[in-house]
Coordinates of C-alpha atoms in Angstrom, one line a residue:
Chain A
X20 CA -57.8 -51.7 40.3
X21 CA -61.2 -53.2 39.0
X22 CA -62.5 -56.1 40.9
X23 CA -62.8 -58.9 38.4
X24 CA -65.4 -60.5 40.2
X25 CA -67.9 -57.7 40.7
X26 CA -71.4 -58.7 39.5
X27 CA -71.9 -58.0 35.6
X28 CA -73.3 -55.4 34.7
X29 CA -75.8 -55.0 31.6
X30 CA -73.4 -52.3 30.4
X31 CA -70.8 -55.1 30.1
X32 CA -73.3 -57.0 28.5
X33 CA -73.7 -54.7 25.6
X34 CA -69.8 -54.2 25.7
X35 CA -69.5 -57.7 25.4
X36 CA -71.5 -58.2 22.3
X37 CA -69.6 -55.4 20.7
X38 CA -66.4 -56.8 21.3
X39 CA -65.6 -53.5 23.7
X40 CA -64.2 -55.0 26.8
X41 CA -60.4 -55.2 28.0
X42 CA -59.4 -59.0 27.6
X43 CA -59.7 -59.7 31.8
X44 CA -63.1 -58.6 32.1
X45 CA -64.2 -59.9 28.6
X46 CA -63.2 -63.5 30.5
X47 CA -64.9 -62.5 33.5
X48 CA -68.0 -61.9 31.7
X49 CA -67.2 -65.2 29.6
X50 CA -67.5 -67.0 32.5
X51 CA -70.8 -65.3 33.9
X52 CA -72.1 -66.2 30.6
X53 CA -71.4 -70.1 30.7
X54 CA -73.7 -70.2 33.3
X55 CA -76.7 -68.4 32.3
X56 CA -77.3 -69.9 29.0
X57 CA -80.4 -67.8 28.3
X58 CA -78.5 -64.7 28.6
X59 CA -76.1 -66.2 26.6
X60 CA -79.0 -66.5 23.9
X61 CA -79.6 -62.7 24.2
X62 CA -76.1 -61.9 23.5
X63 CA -75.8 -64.1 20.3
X64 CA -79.2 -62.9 19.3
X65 CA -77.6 -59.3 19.8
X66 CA -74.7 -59.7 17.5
X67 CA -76.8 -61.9 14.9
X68 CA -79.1 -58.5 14.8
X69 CA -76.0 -55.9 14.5
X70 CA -74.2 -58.7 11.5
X71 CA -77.7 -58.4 9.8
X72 CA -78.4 -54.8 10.0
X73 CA -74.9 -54.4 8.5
X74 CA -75.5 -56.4 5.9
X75 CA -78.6 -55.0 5.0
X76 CA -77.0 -51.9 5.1
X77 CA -74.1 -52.4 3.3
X78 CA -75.1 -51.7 0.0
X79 CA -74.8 -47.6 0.9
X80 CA -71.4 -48.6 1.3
X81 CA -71.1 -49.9 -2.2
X82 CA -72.9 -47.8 -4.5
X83 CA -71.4 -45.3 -6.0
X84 CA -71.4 -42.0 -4.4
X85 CA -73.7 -39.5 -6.4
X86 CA -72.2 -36.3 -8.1
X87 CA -74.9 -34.1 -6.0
X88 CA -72.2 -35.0 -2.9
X89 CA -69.2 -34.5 -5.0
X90 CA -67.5 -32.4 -2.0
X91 CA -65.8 -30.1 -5.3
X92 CA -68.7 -29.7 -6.4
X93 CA -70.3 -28.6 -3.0
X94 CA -67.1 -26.1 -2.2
X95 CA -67.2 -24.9 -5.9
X96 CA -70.9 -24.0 -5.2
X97 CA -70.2 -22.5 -1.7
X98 CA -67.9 -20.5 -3.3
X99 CA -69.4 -19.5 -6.0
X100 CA -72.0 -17.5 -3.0
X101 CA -73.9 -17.3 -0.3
X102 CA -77.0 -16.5 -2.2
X103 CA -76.9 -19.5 -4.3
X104 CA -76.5 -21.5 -1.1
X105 CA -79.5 -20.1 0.6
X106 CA -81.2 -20.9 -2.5
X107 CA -80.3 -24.3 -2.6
X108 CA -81.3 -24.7 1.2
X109 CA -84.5 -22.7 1.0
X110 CA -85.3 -24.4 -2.2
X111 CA -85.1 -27.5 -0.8
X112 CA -87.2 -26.9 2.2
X113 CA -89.8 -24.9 0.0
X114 CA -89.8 -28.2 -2.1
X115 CA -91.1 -30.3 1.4
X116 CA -93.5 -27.6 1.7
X117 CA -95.1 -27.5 -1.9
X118 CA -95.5 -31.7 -1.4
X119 CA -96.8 -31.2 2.4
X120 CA -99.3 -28.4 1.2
X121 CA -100.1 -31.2 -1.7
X122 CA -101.1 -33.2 1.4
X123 CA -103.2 -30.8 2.8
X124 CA -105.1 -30.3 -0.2
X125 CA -105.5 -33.8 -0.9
X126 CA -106.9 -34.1 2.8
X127 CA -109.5 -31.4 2.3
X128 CA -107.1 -28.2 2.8
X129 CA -108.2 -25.8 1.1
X130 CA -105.7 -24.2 -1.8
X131 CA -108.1 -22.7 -4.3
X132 CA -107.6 -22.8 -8.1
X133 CA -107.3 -19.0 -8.7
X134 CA -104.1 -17.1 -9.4
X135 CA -104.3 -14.9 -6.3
X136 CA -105.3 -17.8 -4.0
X137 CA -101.8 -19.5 -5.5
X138 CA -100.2 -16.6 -5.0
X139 CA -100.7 -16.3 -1.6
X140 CA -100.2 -20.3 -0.9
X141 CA -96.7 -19.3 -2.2
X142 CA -96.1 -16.2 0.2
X143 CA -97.3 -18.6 2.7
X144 CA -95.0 -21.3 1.9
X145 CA -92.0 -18.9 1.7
X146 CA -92.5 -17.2 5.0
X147 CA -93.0 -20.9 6.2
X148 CA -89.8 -21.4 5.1
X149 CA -88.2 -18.6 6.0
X150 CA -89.3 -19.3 9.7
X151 CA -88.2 -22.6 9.8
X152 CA -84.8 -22.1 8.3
X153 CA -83.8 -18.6 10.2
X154 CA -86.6 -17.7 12.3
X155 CA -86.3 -20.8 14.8
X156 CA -82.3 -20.8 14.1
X157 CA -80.8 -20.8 17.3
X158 CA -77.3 -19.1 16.1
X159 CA -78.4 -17.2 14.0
X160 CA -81.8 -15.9 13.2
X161 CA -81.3 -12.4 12.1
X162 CA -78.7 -10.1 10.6
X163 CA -78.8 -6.6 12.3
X164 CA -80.6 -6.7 15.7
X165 CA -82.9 -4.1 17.5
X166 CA -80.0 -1.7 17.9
X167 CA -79.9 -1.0 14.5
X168 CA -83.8 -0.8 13.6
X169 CA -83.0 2.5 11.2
X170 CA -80.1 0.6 9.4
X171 CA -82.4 -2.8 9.0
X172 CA -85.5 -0.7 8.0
X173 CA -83.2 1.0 5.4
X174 CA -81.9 -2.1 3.7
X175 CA -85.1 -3.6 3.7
X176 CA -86.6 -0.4 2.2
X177 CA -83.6 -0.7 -0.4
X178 CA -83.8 -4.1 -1.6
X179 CA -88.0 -4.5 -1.8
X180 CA -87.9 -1.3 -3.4
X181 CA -90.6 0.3 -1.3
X182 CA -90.8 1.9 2.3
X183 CA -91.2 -0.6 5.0
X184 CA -92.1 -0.2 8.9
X185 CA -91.4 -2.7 11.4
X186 CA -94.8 -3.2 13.4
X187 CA -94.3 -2.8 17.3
X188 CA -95.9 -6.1 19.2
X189 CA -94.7 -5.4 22.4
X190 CA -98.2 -5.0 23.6
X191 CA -98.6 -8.3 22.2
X192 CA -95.7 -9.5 24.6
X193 CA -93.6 -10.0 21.4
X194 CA -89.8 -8.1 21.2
X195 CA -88.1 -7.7 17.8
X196 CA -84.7 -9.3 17.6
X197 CA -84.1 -8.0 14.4
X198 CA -84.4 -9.2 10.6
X199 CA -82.8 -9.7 7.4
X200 CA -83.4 -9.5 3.8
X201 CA -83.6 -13.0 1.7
X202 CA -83.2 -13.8 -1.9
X203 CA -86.7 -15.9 -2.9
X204 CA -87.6 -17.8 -6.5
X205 CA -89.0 -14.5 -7.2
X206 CA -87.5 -11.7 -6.0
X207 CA -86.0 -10.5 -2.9
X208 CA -88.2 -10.9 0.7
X209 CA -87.4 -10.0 4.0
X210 CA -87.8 -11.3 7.8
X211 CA -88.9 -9.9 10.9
X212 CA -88.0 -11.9 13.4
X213 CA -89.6 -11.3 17.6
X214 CA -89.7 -13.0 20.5
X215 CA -91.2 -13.3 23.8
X216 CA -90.8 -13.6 27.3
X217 CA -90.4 -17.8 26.7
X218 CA -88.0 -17.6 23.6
X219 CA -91.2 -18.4 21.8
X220 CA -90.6 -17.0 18.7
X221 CA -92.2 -15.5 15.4
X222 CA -91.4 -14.3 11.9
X223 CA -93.1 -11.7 9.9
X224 CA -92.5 -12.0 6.1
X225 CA -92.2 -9.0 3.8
X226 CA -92.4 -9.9 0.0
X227 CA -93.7 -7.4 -2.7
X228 CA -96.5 -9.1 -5.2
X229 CA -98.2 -8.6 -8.4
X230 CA -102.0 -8.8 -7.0
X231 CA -102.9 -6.0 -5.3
X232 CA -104.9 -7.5 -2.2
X233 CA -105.7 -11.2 -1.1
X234 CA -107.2 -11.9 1.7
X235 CA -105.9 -13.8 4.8
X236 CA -105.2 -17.3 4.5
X237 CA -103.8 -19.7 7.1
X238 CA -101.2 -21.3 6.2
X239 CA -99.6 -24.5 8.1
X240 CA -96.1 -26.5 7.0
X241 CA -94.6 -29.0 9.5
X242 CA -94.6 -27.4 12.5
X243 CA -94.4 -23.8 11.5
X244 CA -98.2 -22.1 11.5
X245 CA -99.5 -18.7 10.6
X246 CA -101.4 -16.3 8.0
X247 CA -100.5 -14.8 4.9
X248 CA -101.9 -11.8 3.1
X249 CA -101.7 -9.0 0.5
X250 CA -102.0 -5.5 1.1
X251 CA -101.3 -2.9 -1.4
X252 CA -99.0 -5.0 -3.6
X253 CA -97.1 -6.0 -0.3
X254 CA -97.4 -9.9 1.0
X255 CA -97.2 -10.3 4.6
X256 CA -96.9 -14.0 6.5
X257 CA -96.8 -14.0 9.9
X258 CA -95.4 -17.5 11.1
X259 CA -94.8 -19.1 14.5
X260 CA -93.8 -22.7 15.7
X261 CA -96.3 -25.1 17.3
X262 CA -99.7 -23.9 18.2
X263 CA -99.3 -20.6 19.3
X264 CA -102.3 -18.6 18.7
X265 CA -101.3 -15.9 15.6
X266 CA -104.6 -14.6 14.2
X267 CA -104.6 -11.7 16.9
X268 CA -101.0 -10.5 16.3
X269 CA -101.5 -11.3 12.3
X270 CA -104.7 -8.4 12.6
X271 CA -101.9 -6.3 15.1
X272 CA -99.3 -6.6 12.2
X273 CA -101.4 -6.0 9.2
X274 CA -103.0 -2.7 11.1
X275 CA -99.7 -1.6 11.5
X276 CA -98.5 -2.5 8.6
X277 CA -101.5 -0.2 7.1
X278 CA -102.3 2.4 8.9
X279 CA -105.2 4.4 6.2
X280 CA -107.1 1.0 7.5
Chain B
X7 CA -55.1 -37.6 5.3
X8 CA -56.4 -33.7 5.0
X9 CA -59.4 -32.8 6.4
X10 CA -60.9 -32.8 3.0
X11 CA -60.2 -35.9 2.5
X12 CA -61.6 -37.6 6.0
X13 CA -64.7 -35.7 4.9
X14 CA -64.7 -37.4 1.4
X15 CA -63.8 -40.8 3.3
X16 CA -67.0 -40.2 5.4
X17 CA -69.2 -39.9 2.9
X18 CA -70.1 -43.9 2.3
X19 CA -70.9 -43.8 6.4
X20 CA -73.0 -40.9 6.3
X21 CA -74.8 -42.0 3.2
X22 CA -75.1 -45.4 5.5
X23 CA -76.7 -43.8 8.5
X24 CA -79.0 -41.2 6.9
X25 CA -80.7 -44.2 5.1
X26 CA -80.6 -46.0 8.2
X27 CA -82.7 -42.8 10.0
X28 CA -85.2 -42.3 6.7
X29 CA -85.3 -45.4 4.9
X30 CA -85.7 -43.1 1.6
X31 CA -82.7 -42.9 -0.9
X32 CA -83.4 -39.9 -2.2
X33 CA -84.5 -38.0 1.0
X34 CA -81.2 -39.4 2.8
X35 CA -79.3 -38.2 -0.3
X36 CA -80.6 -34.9 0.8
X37 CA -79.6 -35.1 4.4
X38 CA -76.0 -35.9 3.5
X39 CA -75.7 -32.9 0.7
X40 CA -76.9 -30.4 3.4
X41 CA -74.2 -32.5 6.2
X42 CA -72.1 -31.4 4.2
X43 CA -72.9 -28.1 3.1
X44 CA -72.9 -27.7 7.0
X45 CA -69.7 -28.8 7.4
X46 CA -67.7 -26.7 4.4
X47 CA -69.2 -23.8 6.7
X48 CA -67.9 -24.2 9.5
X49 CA -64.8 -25.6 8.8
X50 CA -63.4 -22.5 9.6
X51 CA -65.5 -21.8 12.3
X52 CA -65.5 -25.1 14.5
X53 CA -62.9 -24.9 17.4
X54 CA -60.5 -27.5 16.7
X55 CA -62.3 -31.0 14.7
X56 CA -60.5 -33.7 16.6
X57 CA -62.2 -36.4 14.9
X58 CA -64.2 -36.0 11.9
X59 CA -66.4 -38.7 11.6
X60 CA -68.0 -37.5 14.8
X61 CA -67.8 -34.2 13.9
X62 CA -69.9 -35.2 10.8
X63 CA -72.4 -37.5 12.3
X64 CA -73.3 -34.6 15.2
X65 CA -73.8 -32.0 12.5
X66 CA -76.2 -34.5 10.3
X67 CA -78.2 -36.1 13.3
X68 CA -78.8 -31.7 14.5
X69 CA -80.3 -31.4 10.9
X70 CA -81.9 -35.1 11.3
X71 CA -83.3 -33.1 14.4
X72 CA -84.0 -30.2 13.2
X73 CA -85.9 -31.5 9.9
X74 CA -87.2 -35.0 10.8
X75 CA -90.9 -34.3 11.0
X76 CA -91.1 -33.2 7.8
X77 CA -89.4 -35.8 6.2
X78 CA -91.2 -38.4 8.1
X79 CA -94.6 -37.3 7.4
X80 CA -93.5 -37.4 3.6
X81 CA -92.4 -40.8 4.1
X82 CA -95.6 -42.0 6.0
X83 CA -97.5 -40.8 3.3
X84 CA -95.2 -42.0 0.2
X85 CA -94.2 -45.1 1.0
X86 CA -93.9 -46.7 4.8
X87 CA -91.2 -50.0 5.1
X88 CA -92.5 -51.9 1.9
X89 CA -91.1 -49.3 -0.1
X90 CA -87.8 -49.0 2.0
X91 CA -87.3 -52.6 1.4
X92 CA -87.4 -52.5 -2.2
X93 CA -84.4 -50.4 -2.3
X94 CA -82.2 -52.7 -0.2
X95 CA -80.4 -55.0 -2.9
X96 CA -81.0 -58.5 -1.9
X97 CA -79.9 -61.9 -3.4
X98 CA -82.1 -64.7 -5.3
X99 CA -82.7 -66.4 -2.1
X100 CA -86.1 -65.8 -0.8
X101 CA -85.7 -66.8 2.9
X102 CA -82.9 -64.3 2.7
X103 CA -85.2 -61.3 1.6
X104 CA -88.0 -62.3 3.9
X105 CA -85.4 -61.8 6.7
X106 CA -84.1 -58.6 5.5
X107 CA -87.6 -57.6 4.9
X108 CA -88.5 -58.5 8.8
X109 CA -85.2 -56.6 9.7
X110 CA -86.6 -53.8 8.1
X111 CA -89.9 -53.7 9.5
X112 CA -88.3 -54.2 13.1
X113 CA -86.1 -51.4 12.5
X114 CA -89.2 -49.5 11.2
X115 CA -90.6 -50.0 14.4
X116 CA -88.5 -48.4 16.7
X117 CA -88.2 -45.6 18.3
X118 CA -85.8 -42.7 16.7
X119 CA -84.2 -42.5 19.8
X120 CA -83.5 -46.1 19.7
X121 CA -82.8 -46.6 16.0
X122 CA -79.8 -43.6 16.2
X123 CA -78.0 -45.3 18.9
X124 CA -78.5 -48.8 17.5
X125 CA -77.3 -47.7 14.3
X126 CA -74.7 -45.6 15.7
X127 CA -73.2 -48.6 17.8
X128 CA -73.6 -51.5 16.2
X129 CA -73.5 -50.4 12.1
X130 CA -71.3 -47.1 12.4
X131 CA -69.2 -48.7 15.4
X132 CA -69.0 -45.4 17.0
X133 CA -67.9 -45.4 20.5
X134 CA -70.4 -45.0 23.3
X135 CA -69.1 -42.0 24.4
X136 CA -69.1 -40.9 20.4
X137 CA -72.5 -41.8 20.1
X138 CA -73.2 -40.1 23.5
X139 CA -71.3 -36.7 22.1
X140 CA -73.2 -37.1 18.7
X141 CA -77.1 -37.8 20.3
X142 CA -76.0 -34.8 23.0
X143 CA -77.0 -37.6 25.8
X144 CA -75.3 -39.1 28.8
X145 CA -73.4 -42.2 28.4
X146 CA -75.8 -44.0 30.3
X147 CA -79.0 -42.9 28.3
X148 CA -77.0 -44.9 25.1
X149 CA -76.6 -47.8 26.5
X150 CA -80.6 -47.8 27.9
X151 CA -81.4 -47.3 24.6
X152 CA -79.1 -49.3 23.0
X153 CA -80.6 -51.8 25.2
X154 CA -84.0 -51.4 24.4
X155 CA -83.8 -51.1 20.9
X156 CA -82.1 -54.6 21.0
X157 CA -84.5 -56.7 22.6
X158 CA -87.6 -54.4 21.0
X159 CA -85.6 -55.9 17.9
X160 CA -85.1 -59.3 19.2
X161 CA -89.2 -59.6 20.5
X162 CA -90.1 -58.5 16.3
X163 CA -87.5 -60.5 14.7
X164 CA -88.6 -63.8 17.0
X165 CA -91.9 -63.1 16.3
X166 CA -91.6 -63.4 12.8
X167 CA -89.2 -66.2 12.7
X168 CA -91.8 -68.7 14.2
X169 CA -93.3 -69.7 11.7
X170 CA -90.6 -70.2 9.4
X171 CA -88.9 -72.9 11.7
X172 CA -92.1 -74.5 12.1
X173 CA -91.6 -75.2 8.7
X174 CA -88.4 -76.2 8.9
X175 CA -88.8 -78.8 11.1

């Protein structure tokens, strides 16, 4: 079996201090221990740390537990749909992006005062957070994949109420894995979602809009990064992760996207 | 106990650790609601839950993941590990809320890395290998960074102590 008097390790250490090791060794280490009083200090100063962090922490354990984690409450609501879940989720993340793109303002981003300009800050922010909930999803980024282009151009078509293509960036080195329509604040939206050789990946956001045109406008939450824009009463964001370079396949997308241009 | 009611019994815990990763009531609040919304879906869908505190903590530190820049930056720029300290309840003695307030600031001063596996281990009481499963790390790579995060802990909370048994003596 083990050899009690092997040398002690700093895993048996740590086991030590948390009261993890099987009584034979625990004496072993005991032992070790009376002998090395400064490592004896690093242990007691180890469990002094873990009694204190407990305490400090203990008072999650005490309060009551709020009614927005009532688990009836959260099943009631999962049942009650989907859509109000993605809501919930989307709504949440949108909320991080309204207060990060607060930041940005406040740091000398520029979100201009006019209705279009806010309009198009919005756009952004939803394709933003369309990206970062679905788009970079492992699992589960899309609905229907390339194999069914006609069927996913047809729903989208169906719920924005309006003919919609699906711009080809293979030139660009970017595949389409395929998309899905999503329920916004203000109507419904959809995703394009691509990839590329890497698994790098990007979304392009479909939303119809009251303004006719806005220009471009970068638009930048957490990690996601990208443009948004409004052509003919249709926004368009096109988002990706990090800093890949967009601008190019935002100009590829909104060409295709109108081709009278 | 049903699995419902495990999940309802981990709630306190979870509500522990996510303010132990943000340091923010509210935005740990947040973390736990979508935990859980995580978990009702995939109740059905996870392969067999053998043990659902686990289960629980690996879905919320994947969101942690998944989410913790933006949080963080929030919290840089709202409030930093004055305003964590506020929330922590402490008693009339004011050694004892100089101490926690240290505490605080040493955990503050970790690394993530290092604060999910000392929190994990030591306030959660997770096994190694459950903290192992739940961070998606070797065994090993815990207890490294369970060991680091203990003396990192240990050099800040001796640092400030110092002076205060000076002034004891």
């Amino acid at each position: 079996m083990t050899d009690l008097n092997r040398p002690v390790q700093e895993d048996e250490l740590h086991a030590y201090a948390d009261d993890r090791l099987d009584p034979a060794r625990r004496a072993e280490v005991e032992r070790h221990l009376r002998s090395n009083p400064a490592l004896q200090r690093r242990i007691d100063g180890w469990r002094q740390q873990a009694e204190a962090l407990r305490g400090a922490l203990a008072f999650r354990l005490q309060e009551p537990v709020p009614a927005s984690l009532n688990l009836g409450r959260l099943l009631e609501q999962r049942i009650t749909g989907r859509q109000w879940r993605l809501f919930a989720t989307r709504w949440r993340v949108a909320a991080a992006m309204v207060l990060m793109l607060g930041v940005g303002a406040a740091a000398g981003w520029t979100v201009r005062g006019t209705q279009r300009m806010g309009e198009v800050t919005r756009l952004g922010m939803e394709a933003a957070a369309a990206h970062t909930v679905f788009g970079a999803d492992p699992a589960h980024p899309i609905e229907l994949g390339p194999d069914h282009e006609a069927e996913l151009v047809a729903w989208i078509g169906r719920e924005l109420h309006r003919p919609v293509q699906v711009p080809d960036l293979r030139a660009q080195g970017y595949r389409l894995m395929g998309g899905r329509v999503l329920s916004t604040i203000i109507g419904p939206a959809a995703m394009l979602v691509y990839d590329d050789a890497q698994g790098g990946r990007i979304t392009v956001f479909l939303q119809p809009m009251r303004s006719d045109v806005a220009p471009m406008q970068p638009v930048r939450s957490g990690a996601a990064n990208g443009y948004a824009w409004i052509d003919a009463h249709m926004g368009y964001g096109v988002i990706s992760d990090g800093d890949a370079p967009v601008h190019g396949l935002a100009d590829r997308v909104r060409q295709a996207m109108i081709p009278e241009h | 106990m049903t699995l419902m009611g495990e999940i309802e019994a981990s709630i306190p815990a979870l509500r522990r650790y996510a303010w132990g990763l943000l340091r923010n009531g509210h935005d740990a609040d947040d973390l736990v609601q979508d935990c859980l919304v995580r978990a009702l879906d995939r109740l059905t869908t996870d392969a067999a839950i053998s043990a659902v505190r686990p289960w629980l903590f690996t879905i919320m530190h994947n969101l942690f993941v998944s989410r913790w820049r933006t949080l963080r930056r929030r919290r840089d720029i709202v409030g930093g590990d004055a305003e964590a300290a506020a929330e922590v309840p402490v008693g009339p003695d004011q050694e004892g809320a100089l101490v926690m307030r240290d505490l605080l600031a040493g955990l503050e001063l970790l690394s993530d890395d290092q604060r999910q596996a000392l929190l994990l281990v030591t306030v959660e009481g997770l096994e190694y290998r459950e903290v192992a499963a739940i961070l998606g790390i070797p065994v090993g790579t815990v207890m490294s960074r369970l060991s680091r995060a203990r003396d990192n802990l240990q050099v800040h909370m001796d640092g400030r102590r110092r002076p205060s048994l000076r002034r004891v003596k």
